[in-house]
Amino acid sequence: MSILINENTRILVQGITGNEGTRATKFMLAYGSKVVAGVTPGKGGQNVESVPVYNSIKESLAKHPEINCSVILVPPKFAKAAMIEAIENRIKLINVITEFIPIHDVAECIAKAKQNNCIIVGPTSVGIISPGKCKIGMIGGDTNKAYMPGNIGIISKSGGMSSETAYIFKLAGIGQSTVVSIGGDVINGFSFKDALALFEKDPKTHAVVIFGEIGGTYEEEAAEFIKQAGFTKPCAAFISGKFAEALPNVTLGHAGAIIEGGKGTRESKVKALKDAGVMIAEVHHELVELVKKALKI
C-alpha cells in the first residue's frame, strides 16, 4: 500500500499551460501517473502533452468525474483562487507546488480545506511519490535513480532532500512506500504529524524517516503525536541546520527556516524527538543504519 496517492490516483493540473505546469505534466506522464485533465481559464479546448485543457474544474469534472487529485502550478497571485476552486469542487488531495503565496491566503485556504475534508500538501511542496504506482508534482527529477518500491515512508520539508534521502536508502537496497515533500513554508497544509498518522495505518510501511530543519514547531508537534497517539513503528530523523543557531532571526533557505525567541532550534527539535523515542542521525547518511538496525535488516 501507500499513503495519499496510488495507482488509482487521477490527476488534474491547475496551471497546465504554463511552463512549470507543462513540465510537471510531462514528468508525471513519463512516470506512468494518470494525468487526465488540466485547467487554465481562457485556454479551454487546448491540449498539453495530449491532456485536454478546460476553463474550470467544474468543466473538467463533467468530462472526468474520476479526478481525485489536483496539482497546482499557478503564479502566486492566482494560487488562492486555484486552491479555493479545488476545495469547492471537493478535490480530496490538493498538492500545491507554487511558492511565495501570501501567508494569509495559505492560512485561509488550509482552514477551508479542513472544513471540507480536503488535504492540502504544500505550498512549496515538490510533490509526492509512491514508487512504482504514482508520482505527482515535480518530485525526484529522474525518479528511477532515486526511488524504488519498498516499505520506508519518508517525510521531508526540503524538496531536494526528499530525493536525496530516498536515494541513500535505495543505495542500501531499501525502497519506499511513499515519499512526501510537505514544503518549507511557515504554514503548511500537511505536517509531519499528519503524515505519521497515515503511515501508522499503512500496513506496508514498516518504518518512517523524517528530514526536518530549523524553524517552526512541526517536528516538536510530531514528537508529541508519537508520544500521545502511541505511534508504533520505528522512526528516524535528521534535523538540518546545526550551524544556524549562531545566526538567530536570519531566514535560511526556506521561509519557515527561522529561529525566533528560542523556538524552532535544532536543539529543541532533537530533544523533543529523542524524548519521544525517535532515533536521531547526527549526519544524514546515518539514517540508513538506524533504520536497518531497527528493522533488523
mmCIF file of C-alpha atoms in Angstrom:
data_model
loop_
_atom_site.group_PDB
_atom_site.id
_atom_site.type_symbol
_atom_site.label_atom_id
_atom_site.label_comp_id
_atom_site.label_asym_id
_atom_site.label_seq_id
_atom_site.Cartn_x
_atom_site.Cartn_y
_atom_site.Cartn_z
ATOM 1 C CA MET A 1 0.000 0.000 0.000
ATOM 2 C CA SER A 2 0.964 3.670 0.271
ATOM 3 C CA ILE A 3 -0.416 6.931 1.597
ATOM 4 C CA LEU A 4 -2.111 9.823 -0.224
ATOM 5 C CA ILE A 5 -1.541 8.532 -3.778
ATOM 6 C CA ASN A 6 -1.557 5.174 -5.545
ATOM 7 C CA GLU A 7 -2.329 3.554 -8.883
ATOM 8 C CA ASN A 8 -5.931 4.786 -8.623
ATOM 9 C CA THR A 9 -4.987 8.476 -8.383
ATOM 10 C CA ARG A 10 -6.415 10.538 -11.237
ATOM 11 C CA ILE A 11 -4.753 13.910 -11.581
ATOM 12 C CA LEU A 12 -5.885 17.379 -12.601
ATOM 13 C CA VAL A 13 -3.200 20.013 -13.217
ATOM 14 C CA GLN A 14 -4.213 23.603 -12.450
ATOM 15 C CA GLY A 15 -1.985 25.880 -14.489
ATOM 16 C CA ILE A 16 -1.186 23.174 -17.017
ATOM 17 C CA THR A 17 -0.470 25.579 -19.895
ATOM 18 C CA GLY A 18 2.270 27.463 -18.026
ATOM 19 C CA ASN A 19 5.904 26.448 -18.340
ATOM 20 C CA GLU A 20 6.015 24.706 -14.962
ATOM 21 C CA GLY A 21 2.624 23.099 -15.434
ATOM 22 C CA THR A 22 3.589 21.698 -18.806
ATOM 23 C CA ARG A 23 6.918 20.426 -17.491
ATOM 24 C CA ALA A 24 5.339 18.753 -14.465
ATOM 25 C CA THR A 25 2.691 17.147 -16.651
ATOM 26 C CA LYS A 26 5.374 15.713 -18.909
ATOM 27 C CA PHE A 27 7.291 14.287 -15.930
ATOM 28 C CA MET A 28 4.184 12.768 -14.349
ATOM 29 C CA LEU A 29 3.045 11.126 -17.573
ATOM 30 C CA ALA A 30 6.534 9.760 -18.203
ATOM 31 C CA TYR A 31 6.386 8.027 -14.820
ATOM 32 C CA GLY A 32 3.034 6.485 -15.661
ATOM 33 C CA SER A 33 0.863 8.736 -13.499
ATOM 34 C CA LYS A 34 -2.667 9.230 -14.773
ATOM 35 C CA VAL A 35 -2.982 12.922 -15.639
ATOM 36 C CA VAL A 36 -6.475 13.129 -17.092
ATOM 37 C CA ALA A 37 -7.153 16.875 -17.349
ATOM 38 C CA GLY A 38 -5.767 20.353 -16.948
ATOM 39 C CA VAL A 39 -7.316 23.715 -16.134
ATOM 40 C CA THR A 40 -6.286 27.169 -17.281
ATOM 41 C CA PRO A 41 -9.049 29.805 -17.501
ATOM 42 C CA GLY A 42 -9.400 31.015 -21.069
ATOM 43 C CA LYS A 43 -7.340 28.154 -22.513
ATOM 44 C CA GLY A 44 -10.083 25.532 -22.675
ATOM 45 C CA GLY A 45 -10.029 23.372 -25.787
ATOM 46 C CA GLN A 46 -6.254 23.111 -25.983
ATOM 47 C CA ASN A 47 -4.179 20.010 -25.288
ATOM 48 C CA VAL A 48 -0.915 19.748 -23.344
ATOM 49 C CA GLU A 49 1.010 16.510 -23.848
ATOM 50 C CA SER A 50 -2.302 15.076 -25.168
ATOM 51 C CA VAL A 51 -4.049 16.058 -21.908
ATOM 52 C CA PRO A 52 -7.254 18.059 -22.523
ATOM 53 C CA VAL A 53 -7.425 21.563 -21.058
ATOM 54 C CA TYR A 54 -10.596 23.079 -19.582
ATOM 55 C CA ASN A 55 -11.556 26.550 -18.410
ATOM 56 C CA SER A 56 -12.627 25.413 -14.937
ATOM 57 C CA ILE A 57 -12.547 22.443 -12.601
ATOM 58 C CA LYS A 58 -16.311 22.122 -12.932
ATOM 59 C CA GLU A 59 -15.914 21.638 -16.691
ATOM 60 C CA SER A 60 -13.140 19.102 -16.206
ATOM 61 C CA LEU A 61 -15.163 17.078 -13.685
ATOM 62 C CA ALA A 62 -18.099 16.926 -16.080
ATOM 63 C CA LYS A 63 -15.861 15.055 -18.515
ATOM 64 C CA HIS A 64 -13.618 13.306 -15.990
ATOM 65 C CA PRO A 65 -15.571 12.587 -12.785
ATOM 66 C CA GLU A 66 -12.817 10.215 -11.649
ATOM 67 C CA ILE A 67 -10.487 13.144 -10.790
ATOM 68 C CA ASN A 68 -9.440 12.874 -7.129
ATOM 69 C CA CYS A 69 -6.233 14.924 -7.010
ATOM 70 C CA SER A 70 -5.156 18.388 -8.124
ATOM 71 C CA VAL A 71 -1.610 19.631 -8.628
ATOM 72 C CA ILE A 72 -1.418 23.434 -8.504
ATOM 73 C CA LEU A 73 1.279 25.211 -10.516
ATOM 74 C CA VAL A 74 -0.096 28.711 -10.950
ATOM 75 C CA PRO A 75 1.522 32.110 -10.206
ATOM 76 C CA PRO A 76 1.327 33.129 -6.517
ATOM 77 C CA LYS A 77 -1.353 35.779 -7.070
ATOM 78 C CA PHE A 78 -3.687 33.137 -8.541
ATOM 79 C CA ALA A 79 -2.919 30.391 -6.030
ATOM 80 C CA LYS A 80 -5.628 31.272 -3.510
ATOM 81 C CA ALA A 81 -8.342 31.194 -6.170
ATOM 82 C CA ALA A 82 -6.978 27.906 -7.516
ATOM 83 C CA MET A 83 -6.991 26.277 -4.078
ATOM 84 C CA ILE A 84 -10.494 27.504 -3.285
ATOM 85 C CA GLU A 85 -11.778 26.252 -6.643
ATOM 86 C CA ALA A 86 -10.313 22.810 -5.941
ATOM 87 C CA ILE A 87 -11.767 22.728 -2.420
ATOM 88 C CA GLU A 88 -15.217 23.852 -3.529
ATOM 89 C CA ASN A 89 -15.232 21.114 -6.147
ATOM 90 C CA ARG A 90 -14.392 18.531 -3.483
ATOM 91 C CA ILE A 91 -10.983 17.523 -4.808
ATOM 92 C CA LYS A 92 -9.747 15.456 -1.870
ATOM 93 C CA LEU A 93 -5.989 15.844 -2.376
ATOM 94 C CA ILE A 94 -4.517 19.201 -3.410
ATOM 95 C CA ASN A 95 -0.754 19.388 -3.942
ATOM 96 C CA VAL A 96 0.427 22.999 -4.078
ATOM 97 C CA ILE A 97 3.797 23.403 -5.788
ATOM 98 C CA THR A 98 3.596 27.207 -6.077
ATOM 99 C CA GLU A 99 5.982 29.291 -3.955
ATOM 100 C CA PHE A 100 5.675 32.811 -2.496
ATOM 101 C CA ILE A 101 1.943 32.618 -1.754
ATOM 102 C CA PRO A 102 0.900 35.258 0.832
ATOM 103 C CA ILE A 103 0.709 33.635 4.245
ATOM 104 C CA HIS A 104 -2.830 34.864 4.943
ATOM 105 C CA ASP A 105 -4.024 33.289 1.689
ATOM 106 C CA VAL A 106 -2.454 29.992 2.704
ATOM 107 C CA ALA A 107 -3.980 30.070 6.189
ATOM 108 C CA GLU A 108 -7.439 30.822 4.806
ATOM 109 C CA CYS A 109 -7.251 28.010 2.265
ATOM 110 C CA ILE A 110 -5.968 25.450 4.763
ATOM 111 C CA ALA A 111 -8.852 26.270 7.118
ATOM 112 C CA LYS A 112 -11.352 25.938 4.277
ATOM 113 C CA ALA A 113 -9.805 22.637 3.194
ATOM 114 C CA LYS A 114 -10.169 21.181 6.690
ATOM 115 C CA GLN A 115 -13.808 22.254 6.810
ATOM 116 C CA ASN A 116 -14.399 20.344 3.571
ATOM 117 C CA ASN A 117 -12.318 17.246 4.409
ATOM 118 C CA CYS A 118 -9.717 18.047 1.770
ATOM 119 C CA ILE A 119 -5.964 17.687 2.225
ATOM 120 C CA ILE A 120 -3.586 20.406 1.058
ATOM 121 C CA VAL A 121 0.029 19.274 0.769
ATOM 122 C CA GLY A 122 2.180 22.376 0.454
ATOM 123 C CA PRO A 123 2.615 25.103 -0.526
ATOM 124 C CA THR A 124 6.222 24.909 -1.783
ATOM 125 C CA SER A 125 5.955 21.143 -1.979
ATOM 126 C CA VAL A 126 7.785 19.493 -4.861
ATOM 127 C CA GLY A 127 5.297 16.652 -4.862
ATOM 128 C CA ILE A 128 4.617 13.132 -3.653
ATOM 129 C CA ILE A 129 5.690 9.745 -4.966
ATOM 130 C CA SER A 130 4.597 6.204 -4.219
ATOM 131 C CA PRO A 131 7.303 4.376 -6.188
ATOM 132 C CA GLY A 132 6.037 2.104 -8.915
ATOM 133 C CA LYS A 133 2.497 3.437 -8.518
ATOM 134 C CA CYS A 134 2.183 7.184 -8.952
ATOM 135 C CA LYS A 135 4.085 10.452 -8.843
ATOM 136 C CA ILE A 136 2.559 13.916 -8.574
ATOM 137 C CA GLY A 137 4.294 17.253 -8.899
ATOM 138 C CA MET A 138 7.954 17.816 -9.718
ATOM 139 C CA ILE A 139 9.477 15.425 -7.202
ATOM 140 C CA GLY A 140 12.558 13.436 -7.971
ATOM 141 C CA GLY A 141 13.974 14.503 -11.313
ATOM 142 C CA ASP A 142 14.982 11.124 -12.748
ATOM 143 C CA THR A 143 12.795 9.196 -10.342
ATOM 144 C CA ASN A 144 14.190 5.804 -11.300
ATOM 145 C CA LYS A 145 17.605 6.832 -9.950
ATOM 146 C CA ALA A 146 16.376 7.853 -6.512
ATOM 147 C CA TYR A 147 13.301 5.753 -5.785
ATOM 148 C CA MET A 148 12.226 2.137 -5.660
ATOM 149 C CA PRO A 149 9.155 0.399 -4.192
ATOM 150 C CA GLY A 150 9.566 -0.677 -0.594
ATOM 151 C CA ASN A 151 8.422 -0.223 2.990
ATOM 152 C CA ILE A 152 10.027 3.000 4.252
ATOM 153 C CA GLY A 153 7.945 6.173 4.487
ATOM 154 C CA ILE A 154 9.814 9.455 4.060
ATOM 155 C CA ILE A 155 8.578 12.927 5.050
ATOM 156 C CA SER A 156 10.665 15.991 4.227
ATOM 157 C CA LYS A 157 10.418 19.756 4.485
ATOM 158 C CA SER A 158 13.062 20.041 1.779
ATOM 159 C CA GLY A 159 12.153 19.120 -1.776
ATOM 160 C CA GLY A 160 15.668 18.266 -2.866
ATOM 161 C CA MET A 161 16.377 16.265 0.271
ATOM 162 C CA SER A 162 13.243 14.196 -0.329
ATOM 163 C CA SER A 163 15.071 12.659 -3.271
ATOM 164 C CA GLU A 164 18.460 12.583 -1.568
ATOM 165 C CA THR A 165 17.008 10.753 1.428
ATOM 166 C CA ALA A 166 15.259 8.213 -0.782
ATOM 167 C CA TYR A 167 18.482 7.771 -2.748
ATOM 168 C CA ILE A 168 20.648 6.812 0.225
ATOM 169 C CA PHE A 169 18.097 4.149 1.124
ATOM 170 C CA LYS A 170 17.935 2.879 -2.438
ATOM 171 C CA LEU A 171 21.724 2.514 -2.459
ATOM 172 C CA ALA A 172 21.284 0.222 0.551
ATOM 173 C CA GLY A 173 18.609 -1.777 -1.268
ATOM 174 C CA ILE A 174 15.756 -0.321 0.784
ATOM 175 C CA GLY A 175 12.733 1.042 -1.062
ATOM 176 C CA GLN A 176 9.984 3.460 -0.124
ATOM 177 C CA SER A 177 6.222 3.147 0.297
ATOM 178 C CA THR A 178 5.574 6.883 -0.116
ATOM 179 C CA VAL A 179 7.791 9.964 -0.068
ATOM 180 C CA VAL A 180 6.075 13.248 0.810
ATOM 181 C CA SER A 181 7.542 16.716 0.328
ATOM 182 C CA ILE A 182 5.471 18.788 2.752
ATOM 183 C CA GLY A 183 7.082 22.128 1.840
ATOM 184 C CA GLY A 184 9.256 24.505 3.819
ATOM 185 C CA ASP A 185 6.937 27.461 4.402
ATOM 186 C CA VAL A 186 5.918 28.830 7.791
ATOM 187 C CA ILE A 187 2.436 27.362 7.351
ATOM 188 C CA ASN A 188 1.839 24.045 5.600
ATOM 189 C CA GLY A 189 -1.393 22.223 4.967
ATOM 190 C CA PHE A 190 0.094 18.810 5.761
ATOM 191 C CA SER A 191 2.548 18.325 8.607
ATOM 192 C CA PHE A 192 4.897 15.624 9.849
ATOM 193 C CA LYS A 193 2.203 14.700 12.364
ATOM 194 C CA ASP A 194 -0.410 14.281 9.636
ATOM 195 C CA ALA A 195 1.899 12.041 7.618
ATOM 196 C CA LEU A 196 2.803 9.940 10.652
ATOM 197 C CA ALA A 197 -0.886 9.317 11.348
ATOM 198 C CA LEU A 198 -1.357 7.946 7.829
ATOM 199 C CA PHE A 199 1.850 5.900 7.853
ATOM 200 C CA GLU A 200 0.799 4.332 11.164
ATOM 201 C CA LYS A 201 -2.306 2.936 9.429
ATOM 202 C CA ASP A 202 -0.448 1.713 6.340
ATOM 203 C CA PRO A 203 0.485 -1.971 6.797
ATOM 204 C CA LYS A 204 3.118 -1.806 4.054
ATOM 205 C CA THR A 205 5.071 0.978 5.765
ATOM 206 C CA HIS A 206 7.409 -0.598 8.324
ATOM 207 C CA ALA A 207 9.391 2.481 9.375
ATOM 208 C CA VAL A 208 9.315 6.248 8.842
ATOM 209 C CA VAL A 209 12.101 8.736 8.201
ATOM 210 C CA ILE A 210 11.801 12.478 8.868
ATOM 211 C CA PHE A 211 14.012 15.099 7.252
ATOM 212 C CA GLY A 212 13.428 18.214 9.336
ATOM 213 C CA GLU A 213 15.080 21.571 9.675
ATOM 214 C CA ILE A 214 15.219 24.567 11.961
ATOM 215 C CA GLY A 215 12.226 26.874 12.266
ATOM 216 C CA GLY A 216 8.610 26.304 13.170
ATOM 217 C CA THR A 217 7.358 23.599 15.517
ATOM 218 C CA TYR A 218 6.286 20.801 13.180
ATOM 219 C CA GLU A 219 8.998 18.464 14.470
ATOM 220 C CA GLU A 220 8.017 19.132 18.086
ATOM 221 C CA GLU A 221 4.364 18.501 17.200
ATOM 222 C CA ALA A 222 5.373 15.226 15.566
ATOM 223 C CA ALA A 223 7.198 14.222 18.738
ATOM 224 C CA GLU A 224 4.141 14.975 20.850
ATOM 225 C CA PHE A 225 1.962 12.966 18.452
ATOM 226 C CA ILE A 226 4.304 9.986 18.677
ATOM 227 C CA LYS A 227 4.109 10.051 22.474
ATOM 228 C CA GLN A 228 0.391 10.752 22.813
ATOM 229 C CA ALA A 229 -1.001 8.669 19.938
ATOM 230 C CA GLY A 230 1.226 5.669 20.513
ATOM 231 C CA PHE A 231 2.989 5.603 17.149
ATOM 232 C CA THR A 232 4.180 2.004 16.914
ATOM 233 C CA LYS A 233 6.672 1.974 14.048
ATOM 234 C CA PRO A 234 10.396 2.760 14.132
ATOM 235 C CA CYS A 235 11.058 6.400 13.306
ATOM 236 C CA ALA A 236 14.380 8.036 12.493
ATOM 237 C CA ALA A 237 15.029 11.730 11.933
ATOM 238 C CA PHE A 238 17.721 14.056 10.699
ATOM 239 C CA ILE A 239 17.373 17.740 11.597
ATOM 240 C CA SER A 240 19.467 20.029 9.423
ATOM 241 C CA GLY A 241 20.813 23.424 10.472
ATOM 242 C CA LYS A 242 23.479 22.788 13.110
ATOM 243 C CA PHE A 243 25.378 25.950 12.248
ATOM 244 C CA ALA A 244 22.299 28.153 12.002
ATOM 245 C CA GLU A 245 21.813 28.677 15.729
ATOM 246 C CA ALA A 246 24.717 31.122 15.573
ATOM 247 C CA LEU A 247 22.555 33.285 13.284
ATOM 248 C CA PRO A 248 19.293 33.982 15.149
ATOM 249 C CA ASN A 249 16.478 35.802 13.322
ATOM 250 C CA VAL A 250 18.006 35.059 9.927
ATOM 251 C CA THR A 251 15.949 33.178 7.340
ATOM 252 C CA LEU A 252 17.960 30.329 5.844
ATOM 253 C CA GLY A 253 16.744 28.689 2.648
ATOM 254 C CA HIS A 254 13.066 28.161 3.331
ATOM 255 C CA ALA A 255 10.598 30.739 4.584
ATOM 256 C CA GLY A 256 9.964 28.562 7.616
ATOM 257 C CA ALA A 257 13.645 28.141 8.498
ATOM 258 C CA ILE A 258 13.909 30.927 11.039
ATOM 259 C CA ILE A 259 14.595 30.730 14.767
ATOM 260 C CA GLU A 260 12.671 33.152 16.959
ATOM 261 C CA GLY A 261 12.593 33.583 20.703
ATOM 262 C CA GLY A 262 14.430 30.335 21.338
ATOM 263 C CA LYS A 263 11.795 28.320 19.493
ATOM 264 C CA GLY A 264 12.442 26.264 16.400
ATOM 265 C CA THR A 265 16.070 25.488 17.212
ATOM 266 C CA ARG A 266 17.703 22.267 16.157
ATOM 267 C CA GLU A 267 18.415 21.529 19.810
ATOM 268 C CA SER A 268 14.744 21.824 20.803
ATOM 269 C CA LYS A 269 13.643 19.597 17.945
ATOM 270 C CA VAL A 270 16.248 16.925 18.594
ATOM 271 C CA LYS A 271 15.399 16.848 22.308
ATOM 272 C CA ALA A 272 11.660 16.562 21.679
ATOM 273 C CA LEU A 273 12.107 13.778 19.145
ATOM 274 C CA LYS A 274 14.581 11.870 21.322
ATOM 275 C CA ASP A 275 12.193 12.119 24.265
ATOM 276 C CA ALA A 276 9.534 10.547 22.036
ATOM 277 C CA GLY A 277 11.800 7.621 21.186
ATOM 278 C CA VAL A 278 12.805 8.781 17.712
ATOM 279 C CA MET A 279 16.271 7.746 16.537
ATOM 280 C CA ILE A 280 18.371 10.814 15.664
ATOM 281 C CA ALA A 281 21.010 10.806 12.936
ATOM 282 C CA GLU A 282 23.836 13.274 13.516
ATOM 283 C CA VAL A 283 24.756 13.130 9.841
ATOM 284 C CA HIS A 284 22.328 12.453 7.027
ATOM 285 C CA HIS A 285 23.622 9.075 5.856
ATOM 286 C CA GLU A 286 23.318 7.636 9.391
ATOM 287 C CA LEU A 287 19.571 7.398 8.778
ATOM 288 C CA VAL A 288 20.097 4.202 6.806
ATOM 289 C CA GLU A 289 21.980 2.383 9.559
ATOM 290 C CA LEU A 290 19.465 3.468 12.188
ATOM 291 C CA VAL A 291 16.559 2.101 10.165
ATOM 292 C CA LYS A 292 18.391 -1.107 9.271
ATOM 293 C CA LYS A 293 19.159 -1.708 12.935
ATOM 294 C CA ALA A 294 15.565 -1.039 13.994
ATOM 295 C CA LEU A 295 14.162 -3.372 11.336
ATOM 296 C CA LYS A 296 16.956 -5.935 11.813
ATOM 297 C CA ILE A 297 17.933 -5.933 8.142
#
